[in-house]
Amino acid sequence: MAKKPSLPKGTRDFSPQEVAKRLYIMDTIKSSFQLYGFQPIETPSFENSETLMGKYGEEGDRLIFKILNSGDYLNKVDEELFSLKDSAKLTPKISEKALRYDLTVPFARYVVQHQNEIIFPFKRYQMQTVWRADRPQKGRFREFCQCDADVVGSNSLWQEVELVQLYDDVFTKLKLEGCTIKINNRKILSGIAEVIGADDKLVDFTVALDKLDKIGEEGVKKELLEKGITGQAIKKLQPLFSFTGNNEEKLISLSQLLNTSDTGKKGIEEIVFVIKNIQSLGLKSSKIELDVTLARGLNYYTGAIFEVSAPENVQIGSIGGGGRYDDLTGIFGLKGVSGVGISFGLDRIYLVLEELQLFPKKVLENTKVLFINFGEAEALYAMQAITKLRKEGITAELYPDADKMGKQMAYADKRQIPYVVLAGGNEIEAKTFTLKRMKNGEQEVLTMDKLVNFLL
RNA sequence: GUGGUUGUAGCUCAGCAGGUUAGAGCGCUAGAUUGUGGUUCUAGAGGUCGCCGGUUCGAAACCGGUCUUCCACCCCA
């Protein structure tokens, strides 16, 4: 007896219905990417370990899936190293490749390798699977698809403006209204750290601040103290905790807080540019909101930071994120190429659309008409008609076996095929087709031409 | 990686403090209905109780391990 098969943790199969819905989202995103002038590229699902390792911080390295070398890989490890049982030292000896962890770092590698062919500024999009050895949770998997759009080779803040529009465009097309596009700027965070005298603890500071909506003011303060930020410094942060009002009001109080920091002022300038221009251009269904606590993906962002929250009535993490990174390709030896990009979380958008029942019914439609099979001669008559229908682009199929009609009908019903054609001896003789509407059971007799016209 | 949680029929779940042949609803198959699906009625099939080991006269139930699910932390889409 074969053992029941199973899937590795955090992976999934997709049914035809699920694939149809995923393709609907991906096609929507893709069409907007193309509308904004982004071009698609693809990179391998695995890279050399050294390309990925160390690019996502310590935490990231742990979450990268490593691929074991081929052949007798243990035999090549020297005894001493092996007996030390030091995973960090042993791993590079037995694993030289790793699964893609995101699309940004492979893209940076791509830009560096193809720098002489690329026409800058280069706008590329990429929709591919990535893998993380994380513990799964709701909307969190070990294998999932990322949909990224990035621009490299331009410092213009108009890119940021366009990317906000792009988010709005996609969510509008998906009928997902009321998303909040949160925006912040790394320079503002640096400025704050500078002002409170904690520049050296920037990451600790921002990670703690990022949790404000989750653990509250007291929680953040507690974490800051634990990380060694002084009580006096925390006091200076007080304005941030009572940060309310619209974007303009927030910017005014930020300016006061940061008036001694050049970096901070630069950050405010950048944010003002983006927000002001977005307001002039208008958004269709999303809101833009300045959020000084936003700090995610800080490892390489240097300017703008984006994150998109689903409408308030849906409990799920962010459905997209992105930002500006001034020197992403620097890690691969190409200095001075700035990039900015955004990412859509396909799996999470799926969950949100499902919860809000926003998938159009059309997405699940497939075959439009099923021909009942009455036997050899009748099947040929049906196939001739089906061939003509398909020529017109109408999805049609023949039930493959001459089973009892009830069974064939039930099949059409279960597959939600809206029309059934019955063509037996009588119809063949009269050169007609009996068309049945499954919705209400009504039937009518049609000629071939009329059948085509009806189904078009 | 840390702490917790879940696993019984295809699906959703019952199963009282360990005790005979483990149940329900939905779904599935067949028939009532030999050119008509969705409703109804009748009959039927389907379970190594996640897996391995232990305690016990006896384990779906108790204990340990393991895998899986979901949740919190970490981090993140």
Short mmCIF file of C-alpha atoms (C1' of nucleotides) in Angstrom, two decimals:
data_model
loop_
_atom_site.label_atom_id
_atom_site.label_comp_id
_atom_site.label_asym_id
_atom_site.label_seq_id
_atom_site.Cartn_x
_atom_site.Cartn_y
_atom_site.Cartn_z
CA MET A 1 0.00 0.00 0.00
CA ALA A 2 1.33 3.37 -0.99
CA LYS A 3 1.58 5.95 1.74
CA LYS A 4 -0.77 8.89 1.47
CA PRO A 5 1.04 11.65 -0.36
CA SER A 6 1.39 15.07 1.21
CA LEU A 7 2.79 18.52 0.55
CA PRO A 8 5.77 20.16 2.22
CA LYS A 9 4.89 22.70 4.87
CA GLY A 10 3.78 26.07 3.56
CA THR A 11 3.16 24.96 -0.04
CA ARG A 12 -0.15 24.55 -1.86
CA ASP A 13 -1.83 23.01 -4.85
CA PHE A 14 -4.10 25.26 -6.88
CA SER A 15 -7.39 24.02 -8.33
CA PRO A 16 -8.61 25.24 -11.73
CA GLN A 17 -10.84 27.76 -9.95
CA GLU A 18 -7.97 29.04 -7.83
CA VAL A 19 -5.66 29.33 -10.81
CA ALA A 20 -8.34 31.24 -12.71
CA LYS A 21 -8.62 33.73 -9.86
CA ARG A 22 -4.86 34.08 -9.50
CA LEU A 23 -4.48 34.67 -13.21
CA TYR A 24 -7.15 37.32 -13.03
CA ILE A 25 -5.11 39.22 -10.44
CA MET A 26 -1.82 38.66 -12.25
CA ASP A 27 -3.24 39.72 -15.61
CA THR A 28 -4.62 42.88 -14.03
CA ILE A 29 -1.29 43.75 -12.44
CA LYS A 30 0.58 42.89 -15.63
CA SER A 31 -1.64 45.09 -17.76
CA SER A 32 -0.97 48.06 -15.47
CA PHE A 33 2.76 47.37 -15.42
CA GLN A 34 2.78 47.43 -19.19
CA LEU A 35 0.56 50.48 -19.36
CA TYR A 36 3.16 52.35 -17.32
CA GLY A 37 5.97 51.26 -19.60
CA PHE A 38 7.57 48.46 -17.57
CA GLN A 39 9.15 45.57 -19.44
CA PRO A 40 9.21 41.98 -18.20
CA ILE A 41 12.33 40.02 -17.35
CA GLU A 42 12.78 36.63 -15.74
CA THR A 43 15.64 35.27 -13.67
CA PRO A 44 16.44 31.70 -12.55
CA SER A 45 14.62 30.20 -9.59
CA PHE A 46 17.96 29.60 -7.91
CA GLU A 47 21.10 31.67 -7.71
CA ASN A 48 24.62 31.20 -6.45
CA SER A 49 24.45 31.32 -2.67
CA GLU A 50 26.91 34.19 -2.52
CA THR A 51 24.54 36.30 -4.61
CA LEU A 52 21.84 36.00 -1.97
CA MET A 53 23.59 35.43 1.34
CA GLY A 54 24.10 38.49 3.49
CA LYS A 55 21.73 40.65 1.48
CA TYR A 56 18.73 40.34 3.77
CA GLY A 57 20.36 40.59 7.14
CA GLU A 58 21.03 37.82 9.61
CA GLU A 59 17.36 36.92 9.79
CA GLY A 60 17.20 36.69 6.02
CA ASP A 61 20.08 34.25 5.74
CA ARG A 62 18.27 31.87 8.03
CA LEU A 63 15.17 32.00 5.82
CA ILE A 64 16.96 31.25 2.54
CA PHE A 65 16.42 27.72 1.23
CA LYS A 66 19.79 26.22 0.46
CA ILE A 67 20.28 23.63 -2.25
CA LEU A 68 22.56 20.73 -1.49
CA ASN A 69 25.45 20.20 -3.90
CA SER A 70 25.19 17.29 -6.30
CA GLY A 71 27.35 14.21 -6.03
CA ASP A 72 29.16 12.94 -2.98
CA TYR A 73 29.20 16.34 -1.35
CA LEU A 74 30.09 15.16 2.16
CA ASN A 75 33.13 13.27 0.99
CA LYS A 76 34.71 16.52 -0.16
CA VAL A 77 34.45 18.19 3.24
CA ASP A 78 37.61 17.88 5.29
CA GLU A 79 37.39 15.92 8.53
CA GLU A 80 38.25 18.80 10.80
CA LEU A 81 35.55 21.13 9.50
CA PHE A 82 33.04 18.32 9.61
CA SER A 83 33.77 17.40 13.19
CA LEU A 84 33.31 21.03 14.30
CA LYS A 85 29.60 20.74 13.45
CA ASP A 86 29.49 24.48 12.76
CA SER A 87 26.55 24.91 10.38
CA ALA A 88 27.53 28.42 9.32
CA LYS A 89 30.99 27.24 8.27
CA LEU A 90 29.91 23.90 6.83
CA THR A 91 26.98 25.17 4.76
CA PRO A 92 29.02 26.97 2.07
CA LYS A 93 31.02 23.77 1.57
CA ILE A 94 28.04 21.55 0.89
CA SER A 95 25.64 24.10 -0.65
CA GLU A 96 26.65 26.52 -3.38
CA LYS A 97 23.17 27.38 -4.69
CA ALA A 98 20.03 28.74 -3.05
CA LEU A 99 16.40 29.38 -4.01
CA ARG A 100 15.42 32.92 -4.87
CA TYR A 101 14.29 34.78 -1.72
CA ASP A 102 12.89 37.87 -3.43
CA LEU A 103 13.03 39.50 -6.87
CA THR A 104 14.94 42.65 -5.98
CA VAL A 105 18.36 41.19 -5.33
CA PRO A 106 18.31 38.96 -8.44
CA PHE A 107 17.24 42.06 -10.35
CA ALA A 108 20.21 44.01 -9.00
CA ARG A 109 22.43 41.15 -10.11
CA TYR A 110 20.77 41.22 -13.53
CA VAL A 111 21.33 44.96 -13.91
CA VAL A 112 25.02 44.65 -13.05
CA GLN A 113 25.57 41.74 -15.40
CA HIS A 114 23.71 43.32 -18.30
CA GLN A 115 24.66 46.94 -17.67
CA ASN A 116 26.03 47.41 -21.17
CA GLU A 117 22.87 46.19 -22.92
CA ILE A 118 20.36 47.91 -20.67
CA ILE A 119 18.86 51.22 -21.73
CA PHE A 120 18.70 53.41 -18.64
CA PRO A 121 16.48 54.41 -16.96
CA PHE A 122 15.41 50.79 -17.02
CA LYS A 123 11.82 50.00 -16.03
CA ARG A 124 11.31 46.31 -15.48
CA TYR A 125 8.60 44.13 -14.03
CA GLN A 126 8.92 40.57 -12.84
CA MET A 127 6.29 38.12 -11.63
CA GLN A 128 7.86 34.97 -10.28
CA THR A 129 7.83 32.56 -7.40
CA VAL A 130 10.06 33.15 -4.40
CA TRP A 131 10.80 30.87 -1.42
CA ARG A 132 11.32 31.53 2.26
CA ALA A 133 11.97 28.95 4.97
CA ASP A 134 9.59 30.81 7.26
CA ARG A 135 6.93 29.42 9.56
CA PRO A 136 3.64 29.62 7.70
CA GLN A 137 0.73 31.70 8.96
CA LYS A 138 -2.35 33.17 7.39
CA GLY A 139 -1.30 34.80 4.13
CA ARG A 140 2.27 33.64 4.71
CA PHE A 141 3.71 30.75 2.78
CA ARG A 142 7.06 29.19 2.09
CA GLU A 143 6.44 29.39 -1.63
CA PHE A 144 4.68 32.41 -3.04
CA CYS A 145 4.58 34.72 -6.00
CA GLN A 146 5.86 38.28 -6.04
CA CYS A 147 4.90 40.87 -8.61
CA ASP A 148 7.54 43.61 -8.72
CA ALA A 149 8.01 46.78 -10.75
CA ASP A 150 11.25 48.72 -10.38
CA VAL A 151 13.01 51.59 -12.13
CA VAL A 152 16.77 51.85 -12.03
CA GLY A 153 18.99 54.61 -13.25
CA SER A 154 17.01 57.67 -12.29
CA ASN A 155 16.85 59.76 -9.14
CA SER A 156 13.71 61.54 -10.22
CA LEU A 157 10.98 61.67 -7.62
CA TRP A 158 8.45 61.47 -10.44
CA GLN A 159 9.07 57.73 -10.31
CA GLU A 160 7.73 57.66 -6.78
CA VAL A 161 4.70 59.61 -7.94
CA GLU A 162 4.13 57.15 -10.77
CA LEU A 163 4.48 54.14 -8.54
CA VAL A 164 1.80 55.46 -6.20
CA GLN A 165 -0.43 55.95 -9.23
CA LEU A 166 0.39 52.43 -10.34
CA TYR A 167 -0.75 50.99 -7.01
CA ASP A 168 -3.96 52.99 -7.25
CA ASP A 169 -4.48 51.88 -10.84
CA VAL A 170 -4.20 48.17 -10.03
CA PHE A 171 -6.42 48.29 -6.95
CA THR A 172 -9.01 50.29 -8.85
CA LYS A 173 -9.06 47.72 -11.65
CA LEU A 174 -9.49 44.98 -9.05
CA LYS A 175 -12.42 46.92 -7.53
CA LEU A 176 -10.48 46.89 -4.27
CA GLU A 177 -11.44 50.31 -2.99
CA GLY A 178 -10.21 52.05 0.13
CA CYS A 179 -6.65 50.78 0.21
CA THR A 180 -4.19 52.97 2.09
CA ILE A 181 -0.85 53.62 0.45
CA LYS A 182 1.41 54.51 3.35
CA ILE A 183 4.50 56.48 2.58
CA ASN A 184 7.51 57.38 4.64
CA ASN A 185 11.11 58.29 3.99
CA ARG A 186 14.26 56.75 5.34
CA LYS A 187 15.81 60.21 5.58
CA ILE A 188 13.06 61.28 7.95
CA LEU A 189 13.79 58.28 10.15
CA SER A 190 17.51 59.05 10.05
CA GLY A 191 16.70 62.66 10.89
CA ILE A 192 14.67 61.68 13.91
CA ALA A 193 17.40 59.35 15.12
CA GLU A 194 19.89 62.18 14.66
CA VAL A 195 17.77 64.71 16.53
CA ILE A 196 17.28 62.44 19.52
CA GLY A 197 20.96 61.49 19.46
CA ALA A 198 20.53 57.86 18.53
CA ASP A 199 21.96 57.77 14.98
CA ASP A 200 23.98 54.71 15.84
CA LYS A 201 20.81 52.84 16.83
CA LEU A 202 18.79 53.71 13.74
CA VAL A 203 17.68 50.16 12.97
CA ASP A 204 16.69 49.31 16.56
CA PHE A 205 14.90 52.60 16.76
CA THR A 206 12.90 52.16 13.57
CA VAL A 207 12.06 48.50 14.20
CA ALA A 208 10.57 49.49 17.53
CA LEU A 209 8.73 52.49 16.08
CA ASP A 210 7.30 50.29 13.34
CA LYS A 211 5.39 48.33 15.96
CA LEU A 212 3.49 51.35 17.29
CA ASP A 213 0.08 50.29 15.98
CA LYS A 214 0.66 46.79 17.29
CA ILE A 215 2.14 47.19 20.76
CA GLY A 216 1.18 50.80 21.46
CA GLU A 217 3.09 53.75 22.81
CA GLU A 218 4.15 52.09 26.06
CA GLY A 219 5.31 48.96 24.24
CA VAL A 220 7.47 50.98 21.88
CA LYS A 221 9.01 52.98 24.71
CA LYS A 222 9.77 49.81 26.60
CA GLU A 223 11.47 48.26 23.58
CA LEU A 224 13.47 51.43 22.94
CA LEU A 225 14.75 51.40 26.51
CA GLU A 226 15.69 47.73 26.18
CA LYS A 227 17.68 48.57 23.07
CA GLY A 228 19.67 51.13 25.01
CA ILE A 229 18.04 54.35 23.88
CA THR A 230 17.98 56.84 26.72
CA GLY A 231 14.87 58.10 28.45
CA GLN A 232 15.80 61.61 27.48
CA ALA A 233 15.93 60.67 23.82
CA ILE A 234 12.57 58.95 24.09
CA LYS A 235 11.10 62.09 25.59
CA LYS A 236 12.04 63.97 22.45
CA LEU A 237 10.03 61.45 20.47
CA GLN A 238 6.84 62.33 22.29
CA PRO A 239 5.40 64.35 19.39
CA LEU A 240 5.49 61.21 17.24
CA PHE A 241 3.15 59.34 19.55
CA SER A 242 0.47 61.97 19.32
CA PHE A 243 0.88 62.32 15.61
CA THR A 244 -2.54 63.05 14.18
CA GLY A 245 -4.25 65.09 11.53
CA ASN A 246 -3.97 65.06 7.78
CA ASN A 247 -0.75 64.80 5.81
CA GLU A 248 -0.13 68.57 5.86
CA GLU A 249 -0.54 68.84 9.61
CA LYS A 250 1.77 65.90 10.14
CA LEU A 251 4.38 67.48 7.89
CA ILE A 252 4.23 70.72 9.84
CA SER A 253 4.90 69.05 13.17
CA LEU A 254 7.60 66.93 11.56
CA SER A 255 9.33 70.04 10.26
CA GLN A 256 9.44 71.44 13.77
CA LEU A 257 10.87 68.22 15.14
CA LEU A 258 13.49 67.97 12.42
CA ASN A 259 14.51 71.60 11.94
CA THR A 260 18.06 70.88 13.12
CA SER A 261 18.64 67.92 10.83
CA ASP A 262 19.61 68.46 7.21
CA THR A 263 18.90 64.83 6.37
CA GLY A 264 15.50 65.08 8.00
CA LYS A 265 14.67 68.21 6.09
CA LYS A 266 15.66 66.55 2.84
CA GLY A 267 13.33 63.67 3.66
CA ILE A 268 10.45 66.03 4.29
CA GLU A 269 11.16 67.80 1.02
CA GLU A 270 10.96 64.50 -0.86
CA ILE A 271 7.74 63.43 0.82
CA VAL A 272 6.17 66.82 0.17
CA PHE A 273 7.03 66.50 -3.52
CA VAL A 274 5.35 63.13 -3.81
CA ILE A 275 2.26 63.94 -1.74
CA LYS A 276 1.73 67.34 -3.35
CA ASN A 277 1.92 65.98 -6.86
CA ILE A 278 -0.27 63.00 -6.08
CA GLN A 279 -2.86 65.39 -4.72
CA SER A 280 -2.72 67.44 -7.91
CA LEU A 281 -3.05 64.36 -10.09
CA GLY A 282 -5.65 62.67 -7.89
CA LEU A 283 -6.08 59.04 -6.91
CA LYS A 284 -8.97 56.93 -8.15
CA SER A 285 -9.79 54.73 -5.19
CA SER A 286 -6.88 54.64 -2.74
CA LYS A 287 -5.68 57.05 -0.10
CA ILE A 288 -2.12 58.20 0.44
CA GLU A 289 -1.05 58.63 4.02
CA LEU A 290 2.18 59.78 5.60
CA ASP A 291 3.15 57.26 8.25
CA VAL A 292 6.35 58.06 10.11
CA THR A 293 6.29 54.71 11.87
CA LEU A 294 6.64 52.84 8.59
CA ALA A 295 10.09 51.26 8.51
CA ARG A 296 9.91 47.87 6.83
CA GLY A 297 12.54 46.48 4.58
CA LEU A 298 14.93 49.03 5.95
CA ASN A 299 17.93 46.98 5.00
CA TYR A 300 18.44 48.71 1.70
CA TYR A 301 15.92 51.52 1.40
CA THR A 302 17.42 55.00 1.41
CA GLY A 303 14.57 57.30 0.38
CA ALA A 304 10.87 56.66 0.02
CA ILE A 305 9.30 53.67 1.77
CA PHE A 306 5.89 52.35 0.71
CA GLU A 307 3.47 49.91 2.20
CA VAL A 308 -0.12 49.22 1.22
CA SER A 309 -2.80 48.24 3.71
CA ALA A 310 -5.98 46.49 2.63
CA PRO A 311 -9.29 48.26 3.37
CA GLU A 312 -9.83 48.60 7.10
CA ASN A 313 -12.48 45.89 7.40
CA VAL A 314 -10.03 43.18 6.30
CA GLN A 315 -7.66 41.68 8.84
CA ILE A 316 -4.48 40.96 6.95
CA GLY A 317 -0.97 42.32 6.86
CA SER A 318 0.27 44.52 4.07
CA ILE A 319 -0.66 43.64 0.50
CA GLY A 320 2.28 45.44 -1.05
CA GLY A 321 5.46 47.31 -0.27
CA GLY A 322 8.41 49.03 -1.82
CA GLY A 323 10.81 51.90 -1.71
CA ARG A 324 13.87 53.74 -3.00
CA TYR A 325 17.33 52.25 -2.71
CA ASP A 326 20.15 54.51 -3.83
CA ASP A 327 22.83 51.92 -4.14
CA LEU A 328 21.31 48.52 -4.63
CA THR A 329 23.68 47.46 -7.38
CA GLY A 330 26.64 48.67 -5.35
CA ILE A 331 26.77 45.33 -3.57
CA PHE A 332 27.55 43.78 -6.96
CA GLY A 333 30.10 46.39 -7.91
CA LEU A 334 28.08 48.90 -9.91
CA LYS A 335 28.05 52.17 -8.00
CA GLY A 336 25.74 55.12 -8.29
CA VAL A 337 22.70 53.44 -9.82
CA SER A 338 19.57 54.42 -7.93
CA GLY A 339 16.46 52.31 -7.97
CA VAL A 340 12.91 52.54 -6.76
CA GLY A 341 10.26 49.87 -6.89
CA ILE A 342 7.10 48.35 -5.55
CA SER A 343 5.81 44.86 -5.00
CA PHE A 344 2.32 43.36 -5.00
CA GLY A 345 1.60 40.46 -2.65
CA LEU A 346 -0.42 38.22 -4.92
CA ASP A 347 -1.43 35.67 -2.28
CA ARG A 348 -2.62 38.31 0.13
CA ILE A 349 -4.52 40.25 -2.50
CA TYR A 350 -6.19 36.93 -3.33
CA LEU A 351 -7.27 36.47 0.28
CA VAL A 352 -8.62 40.01 0.44
CA LEU A 353 -10.59 39.71 -2.81
CA GLU A 354 -11.97 36.38 -1.63
CA GLU A 355 -13.03 37.80 1.71
CA LEU A 356 -14.72 40.81 0.12
CA GLN A 357 -16.17 38.64 -2.66
CA LEU A 358 -14.68 40.85 -5.33
CA PHE A 359 -13.82 38.22 -7.93
CA PRO A 360 -15.97 38.78 -11.01
CA LYS A 361 -18.15 35.78 -11.83
CA LYS A 362 -16.73 35.82 -15.33
CA VAL A 363 -13.36 34.70 -14.02
CA LEU A 364 -14.64 31.19 -13.41
CA GLU A 365 -16.43 30.82 -16.74
CA ASN A 366 -14.85 28.36 -19.06
CA THR A 367 -16.76 26.19 -21.49
CA LYS A 368 -19.82 27.96 -22.84
CA VAL A 369 -21.61 25.05 -24.44
CA LEU A 370 -21.56 21.27 -24.00
CA PHE A 371 -22.83 18.93 -26.72
CA ILE A 372 -24.61 15.83 -25.50
CA ASN A 373 -23.21 12.59 -26.91
CA PHE A 374 -25.89 10.26 -28.26
CA GLY A 375 -23.61 7.86 -30.14
CA GLU A 376 -21.10 7.63 -32.99
CA ALA A 377 -23.09 9.26 -35.81
CA GLU A 378 -24.54 11.95 -33.54
CA ALA A 379 -21.11 12.69 -32.09
CA LEU A 380 -19.73 13.37 -35.55
CA TYR A 381 -22.61 15.74 -36.27
CA ALA A 382 -21.87 17.47 -32.95
CA MET A 383 -18.13 17.66 -33.62
CA GLN A 384 -18.76 19.32 -36.97
CA ALA A 385 -20.79 22.00 -35.21
CA ILE A 386 -18.22 22.31 -32.41
CA THR A 387 -15.46 22.84 -34.98
CA LYS A 388 -17.42 25.72 -36.49
CA LEU A 389 -18.12 27.25 -33.07
CA ARG A 390 -14.48 27.08 -32.08
CA LYS A 391 -13.54 28.78 -35.32
CA GLU A 392 -15.65 31.69 -34.08
CA GLY A 393 -13.87 31.63 -30.76
CA ILE A 394 -16.71 30.03 -28.82
CA THR A 395 -15.58 27.56 -26.18
CA ALA A 396 -17.41 24.34 -26.97
CA GLU A 397 -16.94 20.69 -26.15
CA LEU A 398 -18.45 17.29 -26.71
CA TYR A 399 -19.22 15.00 -23.80
CA PRO A 400 -16.79 12.22 -24.66
CA ASP A 401 -18.95 9.18 -23.90
CA ALA A 402 -22.48 8.23 -24.92
CA ASP A 403 -23.54 8.00 -21.28
CA LYS A 404 -27.09 8.35 -20.05
CA MET A 405 -28.33 11.83 -20.69
CA GLY A 406 -29.00 12.53 -17.03
CA LYS A 407 -25.34 11.93 -16.30
CA GLN A 408 -24.24 14.21 -19.13
CA MET A 409 -26.62 16.94 -17.93
CA ALA A 410 -25.37 16.65 -14.39
CA TYR A 411 -21.82 17.04 -15.71
CA ALA A 412 -22.74 20.29 -17.47
CA ASP A 413 -24.50 21.45 -14.34
CA LYS A 414 -21.57 20.73 -12.05
CA ARG A 415 -19.11 22.40 -14.38
CA GLN A 416 -21.44 25.37 -14.55
CA ILE A 417 -21.57 25.26 -18.32
CA PRO A 418 -24.37 27.69 -19.21
CA TYR A 419 -25.62 25.99 -22.41
CA VAL A 420 -26.17 22.43 -23.57
CA VAL A 421 -26.87 21.35 -27.15
CA LEU A 422 -28.90 18.25 -27.88
CA ALA A 423 -28.52 16.90 -31.38
CA GLY A 424 -29.95 13.43 -31.98
CA GLY A 425 -31.62 11.73 -34.93
CA ASN A 426 -34.42 14.29 -35.26
CA GLU A 427 -32.09 17.26 -35.27
CA ILE A 428 -29.68 15.65 -37.71
CA GLU A 429 -32.52 14.98 -40.11
CA ALA A 430 -33.78 18.57 -39.85
CA LYS A 431 -30.21 19.99 -39.81
CA THR A 432 -30.95 21.77 -36.53
CA PHE A 433 -29.74 21.90 -32.92
CA THR A 434 -31.72 21.99 -29.70
CA LEU A 435 -30.14 24.55 -27.36
CA LYS A 436 -30.91 24.35 -23.67
CA ARG A 437 -30.28 27.16 -21.21
CA MET A 438 -29.18 25.51 -17.98
CA LYS A 439 -30.19 28.52 -15.91
CA ASN A 440 -33.92 28.10 -16.44
CA GLY A 441 -34.29 24.94 -18.52
CA GLU A 442 -35.70 26.72 -21.57
CA GLN A 443 -35.01 25.13 -24.94
CA GLU A 444 -35.19 26.24 -28.53
CA VAL A 445 -34.43 24.70 -31.90
CA LEU A 446 -31.86 26.56 -34.01
CA THR A 447 -30.03 26.23 -37.29
CA MET A 448 -26.22 26.23 -37.34
CA ASP A 449 -26.02 29.92 -38.25
CA LYS A 450 -28.45 30.95 -35.57
CA LEU A 451 -26.61 28.82 -33.02
CA VAL A 452 -23.36 30.62 -33.80
CA ASN A 453 -25.00 34.02 -33.58
CA PHE A 454 -26.68 33.16 -30.33
CA LEU A 455 -23.49 32.01 -28.65
CA LEU A 456 -21.20 34.73 -29.97
"C1'" G B 1 14.43 29.86 15.44
"C1'" U B 2 10.91 30.41 20.47
"C1'" G B 3 5.98 29.50 22.78
"C1'" G B 4 1.07 27.69 22.00
"C1'" U B 5 -2.78 25.22 18.96
"C1'" U B 6 -4.97 21.60 15.57
"C1'" G B 7 -5.47 16.62 13.07
"C1'" U B 8 -11.81 11.37 13.21
"C1'" A B 9 -15.41 9.54 5.83
"C1'" G B 10 -14.12 13.59 -0.24
"C1'" C B 11 -15.81 18.31 2.95
"C1'" U B 12 -17.64 20.50 7.84
"C1'" C B 13 -17.68 18.40 12.39
"C1'" A B 14 -19.97 14.93 16.83
"C1'" G B 15 -17.81 10.98 19.77
"C1'" C B 16 -19.75 12.09 27.49
"C1'" A B 17 -13.94 10.24 33.31
"C1'" G B 18 -10.43 5.09 28.36
"C1'" G B 19 -15.07 -0.39 27.45
"C1'" U B 20 -18.69 -4.27 22.08
"C1'" U B 21 -19.73 -3.72 15.12
"C1'" A B 22 -16.71 4.84 15.31
"C1'" G B 23 -21.51 8.55 14.01
"C1'" A B 24 -24.23 13.05 11.65
"C1'" G B 25 -24.94 16.67 7.80
"C1'" C B 26 -23.27 17.77 3.06
"C1'" G B 27 -21.00 15.37 -1.08
"C1'" C B 28 -20.42 10.70 -3.95
"C1'" U B 29 -22.61 6.07 -6.62
"C1'" A B 30 -27.09 3.54 -8.20
"C1'" G B 31 -32.40 3.45 -8.77
"C1'" A B 32 -37.47 5.96 -8.93
"C1'" U B 33 -36.97 8.86 -14.41
"C1'" U B 34 -34.53 4.30 -21.74
"C1'" G B 35 -34.22 12.55 -25.03
"C1'" U B 36 -33.20 16.33 -19.97
"C1'" G B 37 -29.33 18.69 -14.67
"C1'" G B 38 -30.60 21.71 -10.18
"C1'" U B 39 -35.97 19.68 -5.98
"C1'" U B 40 -37.81 15.12 -3.64
"C1'" C B 41 -37.76 9.85 -2.22
"C1'" U B 42 -35.13 4.97 -1.72
"C1'" A B 43 -30.79 2.05 -1.41
"C1'" G B 44 -25.49 1.80 -1.27
"C1'" A B 45 -20.20 2.66 -1.11
"C1'" G B 46 -16.59 5.09 1.74
"C1'" G B 47 -12.55 5.61 7.95
"C1'" U B 48 -4.89 1.80 9.23
"C1'" C B 49 -9.41 7.77 14.11
"C1'" G B 50 -2.17 12.21 10.93
"C1'" C B 51 2.23 8.87 11.72
"C1'" C B 52 5.59 6.07 15.24
"C1'" G B 53 6.22 4.32 20.03
"C1'" G B 54 4.55 3.80 25.29
"C1'" U B 55 0.84 3.07 29.56
"C1'" U B 56 -3.44 -0.48 30.04
"C1'" C B 57 -6.96 -6.61 30.31
"C1'" G B 58 -8.65 -2.88 26.72
"C1'" A B 59 -6.68 3.57 23.47
"C1'" A B 60 -9.90 7.70 18.57
"C1'" A B 61 -9.64 9.20 23.82
"C1'" C B 62 -4.02 9.08 28.46
"C1'" C B 63 1.68 9.91 27.90
"C1'" G B 64 6.20 10.80 24.66
"C1'" G B 65 8.13 11.78 19.88
"C1'" U B 66 7.27 13.28 14.84
"C1'" C B 67 4.68 15.56 10.75
"C1'" U B 68 0.76 18.95 9.52
"C1'" U B 69 -2.70 23.28 10.47
"C1'" C B 70 -3.55 27.78 12.59
"C1'" C B 71 -1.94 31.67 16.18
"C1'" A B 72 1.65 34.86 18.89
"C1'" C B 73 6.91 36.36 18.82
"C1'" C B 74 10.97 37.16 15.27
"C1'" C B 75 10.67 38.79 10.50
"C1'" C B 76 7.93 39.71 6.30
"C1'" A B 77 4.42 39.67 0.70
#
